[in-house]
C-alpha cells in the first residue's frame, strides 16, 4: 500500500521564479494538507484541500496557492519566490470520512531558493 | 491561538537511559494530541496519539498521557536504543470539523552506544 508520495524530492530555484510541487495521497485518503518546515523548525500549516476546495488556510501570503484534483492528488504553487521560501514542503493526507484525526506525511520536497 | 511548546534539544542520552520530552499546549477546548517522529531525510511518522483527557497513547515502548489539568502530553520511554535517535514533534489537532494541526518546534534526540 503506497503511502503519500511527493515530487520532486529536491529542487533549486532562483528568486522571483515560480515552483509547483506535487502530492499523491495515501490510498483511501481524501484530504490533503501542505506544510512548510524550515530548517530546525516544526511544520507550519499552509492550507488544506478537500473535495477540490481549499478548506483552511494558515498564515501564508497569496503567493502560495494550491489545487486538488478529482483523484485527490494535489499541487502546491509558490509564485515570486523569496530566499525565505527555502524549506522542506510536506504533504500530508487524511481521511475525512474516518474523522481526519491522523495525518500521514510524505517524505517532502526540499526547495532551495538562491 | 492554539500553540504547542516542547523542550528544546538536542537531548543526548546513552543507550538504555530513560527519556522524557516535555510538551505543553494551549487550545480552546480539548484537542487531540499527538507525537510524531522524523528520521533524517524522511517525513513525519505518527508515533502515538490521545484523543481525550487521561488517555494514554503508547507505541514501540513510548508512552504519553493526556493531562488536562496541566495541559501537557509528555513523551517517555524507559530504555532508549540508538535507533530512537530522531527528531520528535508534539502536535495538537483542533476539535472543529476540519481539524487544524499545530506542531511544536521539535526536539532532537541523540542516543549514543
PDB file of N, CA and C in Angstrom, chain B residues 1-2 5 7 15 17-18 34 36-37 44 48-49 56-57 60 62-63 69 71 91-92 97 103-104 111:
ATOM      1  N   UNK B   1      -4.227  32.101  19.922  1.00  0.00           N
ATOM      2  CA  UNK B   1      -4.494  30.915  19.144  1.00  0.00           C
ATOM      3  C   UNK B   1      -3.849  29.694  19.762  1.00  0.00           C
ATOM      4  N   UNK B   2      -4.161  28.546  19.165  1.00  0.00           N
ATOM      5  CA  UNK B   2      -3.585  27.298  19.651  1.00  0.00           C
ATOM      6  C   UNK B   2      -2.074  27.275  19.434  1.00  0.00           C
ATOM      7  N   UNK B   5       4.229  23.836  22.803  1.00  0.00           N
ATOM      8  CA  UNK B   5       5.588  24.149  23.245  1.00  0.00           C
ATOM      9  C   UNK B   5       6.250  22.881  23.745  1.00  0.00           C
ATOM     10  N   UNK B   7      10.185  20.955  24.840  1.00  0.00           N
ATOM     11  CA  UNK B   7      11.529  21.267  25.306  1.00  0.00           C
ATOM     12  C   UNK B   7      12.511  21.288  24.153  1.00  0.00           C
ATOM     13  N   UNK B  15      22.552   4.716  25.526  1.00  0.00           N
ATOM     14  CA  UNK B  15      21.632   3.602  25.285  1.00  0.00           C
ATOM     15  C   UNK B  15      21.140   3.058  26.627  1.00  0.00           C
ATOM     16  N   UNK B  17      19.086   4.448  28.616  1.00  0.00           N
ATOM     17  CA  UNK B  17      18.679   5.510  29.542  1.00  0.00           C
ATOM     18  C   UNK B  17      17.191   5.796  29.394  1.00  0.00           C
ATOM     19  N   UNK B  18      16.646   6.526  30.380  1.00  0.00           N
ATOM     20  CA  UNK B  18      15.247   6.929  30.381  1.00  0.00           C
ATOM     21  C   UNK B  18      15.102   8.263  29.647  1.00  0.00           C
ATOM     22  N   UNK B  34      -0.790  14.469  19.773  1.00  0.00           N
ATOM     23  CA  UNK B  34      -0.010  13.508  19.007  1.00  0.00           C
ATOM     24  C   UNK B  34       1.481  13.694  19.284  1.00  0.00           C
ATOM     25  N   UNK B  36       4.776  12.843  16.822  1.00  0.00           N
ATOM     26  CA  UNK B  36       5.299  12.369  15.545  1.00  0.00           C
ATOM     27  C   UNK B  36       6.823  12.290  15.652  1.00  0.00           C
ATOM     28  N   UNK B  37       7.422  11.400  14.853  1.00  0.00           N
ATOM     29  CA  UNK B  37       8.878  11.257  14.837  1.00  0.00           C
ATOM     30  C   UNK B  37       9.367  11.433  13.403  1.00  0.00           C
ATOM     31  N   UNK B  44       7.372  13.025   8.512  1.00  0.00           N
ATOM     32  CA  UNK B  44       6.976  12.709   9.881  1.00  0.00           C
ATOM     33  C   UNK B  44       6.151  11.423   9.901  1.00  0.00           C
ATOM     34  N   UNK B  48       2.365   8.125  18.383  1.00  0.00           N
ATOM     35  CA  UNK B  48       1.242   7.780  19.238  1.00  0.00           C
ATOM     36  C   UNK B  48       0.289   8.967  19.319  1.00  0.00           C
ATOM     37  N   UNK B  49      -0.898   8.705  19.855  1.00  0.00           N
ATOM     38  CA  UNK B  49      -1.885   9.775  19.971  1.00  0.00           C
ATOM     39  C   UNK B  49      -2.797   9.523  21.165  1.00  0.00           C
ATOM     40  N   UNK B  56      -3.957   7.392  27.516  1.00  0.00           N
ATOM     41  CA  UNK B  56      -2.526   7.142  27.371  1.00  0.00           C
ATOM     42  C   UNK B  56      -2.295   6.553  25.990  1.00  0.00           C
ATOM     43  N   UNK B  57      -1.454   7.204  25.199  1.00  0.00           N
ATOM     44  CA  UNK B  57      -1.035   6.662  23.924  1.00  0.00           C
ATOM     45  C   UNK B  57       0.267   5.912  24.117  1.00  0.00           C
ATOM     46  N   UNK B  60       5.769   1.234  20.462  1.00  0.00           N
ATOM     47  CA  UNK B  60       7.208   0.957  20.397  1.00  0.00           C
ATOM     48  C   UNK B  60       7.930   1.306  21.695  1.00  0.00           C
ATOM     49  N   UNK B  62       7.246   3.727  23.696  1.00  0.00           N
ATOM     50  CA  UNK B  62       6.982   5.112  24.047  1.00  0.00           C
ATOM     51  C   UNK B  62       5.576   5.242  24.626  1.00  0.00           C
ATOM     52  N   UNK B  63       5.438   6.177  25.590  1.00  0.00           N
ATOM     53  CA  UNK B  63       4.135   6.443  26.187  1.00  0.00           C
ATOM     54  C   UNK B  63       3.961   7.942  26.399  1.00  0.00           C
ATOM     55  N   UNK B  69      -5.274  18.799  33.321  1.00  0.00           N
ATOM     56  CA  UNK B  69      -5.034  19.736  34.423  1.00  0.00           C
ATOM     57  C   UNK B  69      -3.783  20.577  34.188  1.00  0.00           C
ATOM     58  N   UNK B  71      -2.308  20.712  31.070  1.00  0.00           N
ATOM     59  CA  UNK B  71      -2.248  20.876  29.604  1.00  0.00           C
ATOM     60  C   UNK B  71      -0.931  20.350  29.052  1.00  0.00           C
ATOM     61  N   UNK B  91       2.191  17.555  18.773  1.00  0.00           N
ATOM     62  CA  UNK B  91       1.217  18.265  17.944  1.00  0.00           C
ATOM     63  C   UNK B  91      -0.165  18.187  18.570  1.00  0.00           C
ATOM     64  N   UNK B  92      -0.965  19.197  18.273  1.00  0.00           N
ATOM     65  CA  UNK B  92      -2.365  19.196  18.696  1.00  0.00           C
ATOM     66  C   UNK B  92      -3.247  19.366  17.468  1.00  0.00           C
ATOM     67  N   UNK B  97     -14.490  20.699  12.877  1.00  0.00           N
ATOM     68  CA  UNK B  97     -14.667  19.610  11.915  1.00  0.00           C
ATOM     69  C   UNK B  97     -13.500  19.475  10.949  1.00  0.00           C
ATOM     70  N   UNK B 103       2.022  22.151  15.329  1.00  0.00           N
ATOM     71  CA  UNK B 103       3.184  21.370  15.722  1.00  0.00           C
ATOM     72  C   UNK B 103       4.122  22.196  16.595  1.00  0.00           C
ATOM     73  N   UNK B 104       4.799  21.523  17.520  1.00  0.00           N
ATOM     74  CA  UNK B 104       5.887  22.146  18.240  1.00  0.00           C
ATOM     75  C   UNK B 104       7.117  22.240  17.367  1.00  0.00           C
ATOM     76  N   UNK B 111      20.965   9.276  20.737  1.00  0.00           N
ATOM     77  CA  UNK B 111      21.281   8.164  21.636  1.00  0.00           C
ATOM     78  C   UNK B 111      22.618   7.573  21.225  1.00  0.00           C
TER      79      UNK B 111
END
